[in-house]
C-alpha atoms as one frame of an Amber mdcrd trajectory, in Angstrom:
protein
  59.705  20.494  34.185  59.614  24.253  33.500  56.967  26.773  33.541  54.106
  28.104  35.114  50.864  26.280  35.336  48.268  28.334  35.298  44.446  26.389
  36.104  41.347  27.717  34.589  37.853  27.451  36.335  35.167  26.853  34.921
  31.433  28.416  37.411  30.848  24.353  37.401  34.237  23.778  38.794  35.057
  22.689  42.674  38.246  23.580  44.148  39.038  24.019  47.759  42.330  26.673
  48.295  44.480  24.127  51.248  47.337  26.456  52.133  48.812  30.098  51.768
  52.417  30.032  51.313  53.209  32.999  52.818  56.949  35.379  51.867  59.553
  33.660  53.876  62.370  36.075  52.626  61.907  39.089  55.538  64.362  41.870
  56.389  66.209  41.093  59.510  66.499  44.271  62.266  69.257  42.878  64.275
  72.314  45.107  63.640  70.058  48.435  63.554  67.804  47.297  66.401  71.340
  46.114  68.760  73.252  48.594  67.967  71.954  51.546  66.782  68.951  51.502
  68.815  68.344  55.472  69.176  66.234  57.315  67.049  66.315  60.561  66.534
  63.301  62.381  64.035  64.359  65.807  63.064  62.044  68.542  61.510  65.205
  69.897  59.989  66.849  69.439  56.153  70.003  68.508  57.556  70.905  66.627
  60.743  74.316  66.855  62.894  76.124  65.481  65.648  78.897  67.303  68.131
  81.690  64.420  68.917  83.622  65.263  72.011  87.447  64.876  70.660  88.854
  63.350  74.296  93.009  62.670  74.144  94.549  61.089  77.025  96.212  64.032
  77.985  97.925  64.187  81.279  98.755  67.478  83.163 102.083  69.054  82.927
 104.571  69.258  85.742 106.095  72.812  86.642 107.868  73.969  89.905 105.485
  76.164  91.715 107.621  79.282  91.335 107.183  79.398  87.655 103.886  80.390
  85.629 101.125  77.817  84.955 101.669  76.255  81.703  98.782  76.740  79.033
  96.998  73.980  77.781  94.973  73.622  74.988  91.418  73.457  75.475  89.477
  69.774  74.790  88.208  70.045  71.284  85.000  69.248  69.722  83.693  68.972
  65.771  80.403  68.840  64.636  79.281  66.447  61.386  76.589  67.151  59.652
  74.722  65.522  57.176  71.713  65.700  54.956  69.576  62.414  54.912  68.864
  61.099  51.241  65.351  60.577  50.806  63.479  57.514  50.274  60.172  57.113
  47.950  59.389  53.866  47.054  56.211  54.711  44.758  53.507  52.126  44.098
  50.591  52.208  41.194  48.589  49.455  42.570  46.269  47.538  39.927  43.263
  49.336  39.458  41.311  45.868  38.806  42.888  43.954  42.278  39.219  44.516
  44.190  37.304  43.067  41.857  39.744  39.878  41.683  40.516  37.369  44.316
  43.045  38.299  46.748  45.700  36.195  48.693  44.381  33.547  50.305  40.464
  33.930  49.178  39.017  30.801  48.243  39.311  30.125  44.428  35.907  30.664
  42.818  33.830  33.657  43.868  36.107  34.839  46.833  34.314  36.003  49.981
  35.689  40.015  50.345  33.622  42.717  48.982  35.910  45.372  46.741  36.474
  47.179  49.651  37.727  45.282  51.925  40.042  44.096  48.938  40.977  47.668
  48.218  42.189  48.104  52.361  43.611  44.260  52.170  45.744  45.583  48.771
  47.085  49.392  50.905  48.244  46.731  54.049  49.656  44.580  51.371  51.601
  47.238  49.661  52.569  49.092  52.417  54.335  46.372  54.132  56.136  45.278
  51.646  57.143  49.042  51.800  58.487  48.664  55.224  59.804  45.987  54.907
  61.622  47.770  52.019  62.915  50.508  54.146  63.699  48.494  57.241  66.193
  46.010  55.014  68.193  49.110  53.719  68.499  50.350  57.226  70.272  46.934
  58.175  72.139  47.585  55.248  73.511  50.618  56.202  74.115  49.825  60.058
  76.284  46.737  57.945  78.223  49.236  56.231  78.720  51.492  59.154  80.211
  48.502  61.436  82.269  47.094  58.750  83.776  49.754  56.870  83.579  52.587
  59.062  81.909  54.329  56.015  78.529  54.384  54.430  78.015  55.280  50.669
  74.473  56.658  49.498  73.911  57.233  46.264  70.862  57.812  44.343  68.815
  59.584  41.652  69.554  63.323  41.784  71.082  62.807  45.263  74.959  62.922
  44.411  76.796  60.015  46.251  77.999  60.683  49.391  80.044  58.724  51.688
  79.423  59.212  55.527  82.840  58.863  57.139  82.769  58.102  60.936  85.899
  58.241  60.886  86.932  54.980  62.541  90.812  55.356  62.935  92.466  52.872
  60.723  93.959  50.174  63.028  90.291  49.384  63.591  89.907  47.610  60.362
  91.854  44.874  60.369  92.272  42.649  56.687  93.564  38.908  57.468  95.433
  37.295  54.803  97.260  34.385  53.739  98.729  32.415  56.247  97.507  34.965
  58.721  93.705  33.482  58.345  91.994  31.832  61.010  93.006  28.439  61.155
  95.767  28.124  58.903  98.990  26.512  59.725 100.840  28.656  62.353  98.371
  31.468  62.523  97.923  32.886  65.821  94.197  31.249  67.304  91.086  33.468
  67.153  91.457  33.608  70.769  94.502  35.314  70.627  93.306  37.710  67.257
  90.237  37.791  69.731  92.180  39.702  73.203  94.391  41.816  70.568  91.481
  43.250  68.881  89.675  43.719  71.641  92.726  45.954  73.412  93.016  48.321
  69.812  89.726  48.593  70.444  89.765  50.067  73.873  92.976  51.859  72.827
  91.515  54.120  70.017  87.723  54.403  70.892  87.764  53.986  75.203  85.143
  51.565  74.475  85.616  47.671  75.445  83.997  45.796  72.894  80.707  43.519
  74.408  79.457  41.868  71.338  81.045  39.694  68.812  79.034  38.981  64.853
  80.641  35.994  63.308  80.179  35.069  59.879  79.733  31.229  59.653  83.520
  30.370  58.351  84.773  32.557  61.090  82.448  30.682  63.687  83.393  27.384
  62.799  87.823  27.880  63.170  86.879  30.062  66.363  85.314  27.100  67.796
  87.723  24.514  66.665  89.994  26.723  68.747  91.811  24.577  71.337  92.072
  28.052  73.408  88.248  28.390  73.011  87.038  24.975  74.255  88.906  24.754
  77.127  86.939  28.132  78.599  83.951  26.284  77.867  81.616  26.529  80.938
  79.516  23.654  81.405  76.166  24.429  81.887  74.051  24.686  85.465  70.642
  24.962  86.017  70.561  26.132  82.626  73.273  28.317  82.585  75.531  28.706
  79.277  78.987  30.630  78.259  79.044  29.157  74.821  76.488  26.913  73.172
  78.718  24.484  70.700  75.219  23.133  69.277  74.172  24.240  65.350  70.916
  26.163  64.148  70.797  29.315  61.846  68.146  31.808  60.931  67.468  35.217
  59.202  69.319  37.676  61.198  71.377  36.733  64.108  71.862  33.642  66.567
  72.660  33.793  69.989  75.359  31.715  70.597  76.134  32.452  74.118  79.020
  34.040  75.999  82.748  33.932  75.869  84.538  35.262  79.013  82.786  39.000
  78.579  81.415  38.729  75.068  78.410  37.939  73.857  78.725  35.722  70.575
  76.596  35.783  67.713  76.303  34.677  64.319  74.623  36.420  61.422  73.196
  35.909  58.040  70.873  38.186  56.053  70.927  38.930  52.311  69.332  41.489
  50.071  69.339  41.827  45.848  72.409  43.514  44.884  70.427  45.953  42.234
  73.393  45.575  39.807  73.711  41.911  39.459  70.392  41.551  40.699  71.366
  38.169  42.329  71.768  37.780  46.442  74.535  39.450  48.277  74.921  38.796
  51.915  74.698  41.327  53.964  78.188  40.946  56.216  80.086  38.454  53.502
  81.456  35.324  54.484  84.627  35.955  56.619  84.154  38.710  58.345  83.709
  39.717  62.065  82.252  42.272  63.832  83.700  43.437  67.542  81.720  46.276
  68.915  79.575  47.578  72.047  76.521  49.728  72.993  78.890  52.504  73.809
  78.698  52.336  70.223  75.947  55.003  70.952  74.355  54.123  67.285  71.844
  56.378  66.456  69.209  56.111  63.141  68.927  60.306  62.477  65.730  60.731
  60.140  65.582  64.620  58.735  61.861  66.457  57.975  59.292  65.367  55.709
  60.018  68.441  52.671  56.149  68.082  51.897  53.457  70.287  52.983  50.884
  67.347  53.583  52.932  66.638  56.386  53.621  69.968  57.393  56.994  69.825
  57.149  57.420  67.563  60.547  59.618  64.958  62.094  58.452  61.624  60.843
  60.619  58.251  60.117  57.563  57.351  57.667  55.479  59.625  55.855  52.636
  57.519  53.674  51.288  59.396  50.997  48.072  58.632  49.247  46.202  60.049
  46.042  44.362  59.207  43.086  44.069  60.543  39.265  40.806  60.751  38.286
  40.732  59.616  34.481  41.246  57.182  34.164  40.838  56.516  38.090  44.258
  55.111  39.267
């Protein structure tokens, strides 16, 4: 059956409101919380960050009756960047306090306007949050698995942020190359490799490893991978081979040194308009806290807020006629 039902009351009606189905559908924080857990509020247009460019240089040789040889100086860059705003604008209903709110009962409701009024600000301004906090996990996504993040927006021109991940860090499996195709190597194997580019280019020894679900499931049917299962003790685990999924990430447990997780989030892709997952199926994530992930959040360009340093800057005000 299709449609909306829509009941009418009548002042000689009874009805008795059983349940509030409350949004199920809630940003997840894990890749921004994990691993890009400092925060930095500027009170600056632009923000910027000095990268130390190590090499592993080693010193020259020379006989001791000849000059010291000149070497070049470490070098250094500094990236800078200026943050795209965000103003998600509400016009709330100007007749919501004098109607029944979520989860009042259905004939007469028990909140004066006023406390509908506050009831309708919280309302709107979580959702707002919530707003903000899923396009932060979006970009964190980007940043792990491209390398790159690209903002775009109205009368900000786009913009990709280049962190300049060196290429051999991106690594695109196909045909029989896939996990658990016929002769492929076994994600084990893929696994160590990775892991060694890793500490090759960046010094840093990947800690954490974000499955997708197709990835999780040949990883564990990985001969390789069940035999360095560790049996549990007093409730001790290394890998836990059991199911269970939810909004964000799942611990899974550990493998040798790495922590093992699998993720699924989503958001509205605001060209199709339809779901689009937020790491797609397939991919996988190796990375680590040396990471040193940082959300950078430039000044408030609005003289209510003095200019300052502020991640969130709510903004009230009102028209007058009609009031609004």
């Amino acid at each position: 059956m299709s449609g909306t039902y829509t009941p009418v009351f009548s002042v000689y009606d009874t009805a008795t409101l059983v349940q509030v189905l409350r949004n199920l559908l809630l940003p997840s924080t894990f890749l921004s919380t994990r691993f890009f857990p400092n925060v930095v509020e500027a009170d600056t247009e632009s923000v910027a960050i000095d990268v130390d460019v190590g090499k592993r240089r080693m010193a020259p040789f020379c006989s001791p009756l000849v000059e010291g040889k000149v070497v070049e100086s470490r070098q250094w860059q500094t990236n800078l960047i200026k943050p795209a705003y965000i103003k998600d604008k509400r016009a709330p209903d100007l007749m919501r306090p004098v109607r029944r709110q979520l989860g009042e009962k259905l004939l007469g409701g028990q909140l004066s306007p006023r406390e509908r009024m506050d009831a309708n600000l919280a309302w709107e301004m979580t959702d707002q949050v919530q707003m903000i906090e899923r396009r932060m996990e979006w970009m964190c996504a980007q940043a792990l698995l491209n390398g790159t993040v690209t903002i775009a927006g109205e009368g900000y021109p786009s913009t990709v942020v280049n962190f300049n991940r060196n290429a051999a860090l991106t690594v695109d499996l196909t045909g029989t190359a896939q996990w658990a195709q016929s002769g492929a190597p076994s994600p084990a194997q893929y696994i160590e490799e990775w892991a060694t580019t890793v500490l090759e280019y960046s010094g840093a020894a990947p800690t954490d490893i974000v499955f997708t679900n197709t990835p999780w499931k040949a990883f564990l049917a990985d001969p390789q991978v069940r035999e360095a299962v560790y049996f549990p003790r007093a409730g001790e685990s290394r890998v836990e081979l059991g199911g269970g999924v939810t909004t964000g990430a799942v611990y899974k447990g550990k493998w040798g040194s790495y922590d093992l997780w699998v993720y699924n989030d989503w958001y509205i892709d605001p060209i199709t308009d339809a779901n689009a997952a937020m790491i797609p199926d397939g991919n996988i994530i190796m990375t680590s806290a040396e990471l040193q992930g940082t959300r950078a959040y430039g000044a408030i360009l609005d003289p209510a807020f003095a200019y300052g340093a502020m991640a969130y800057a709510p903004k009230m005000w009102r028209n007058e006629d009609p009031a609004q």
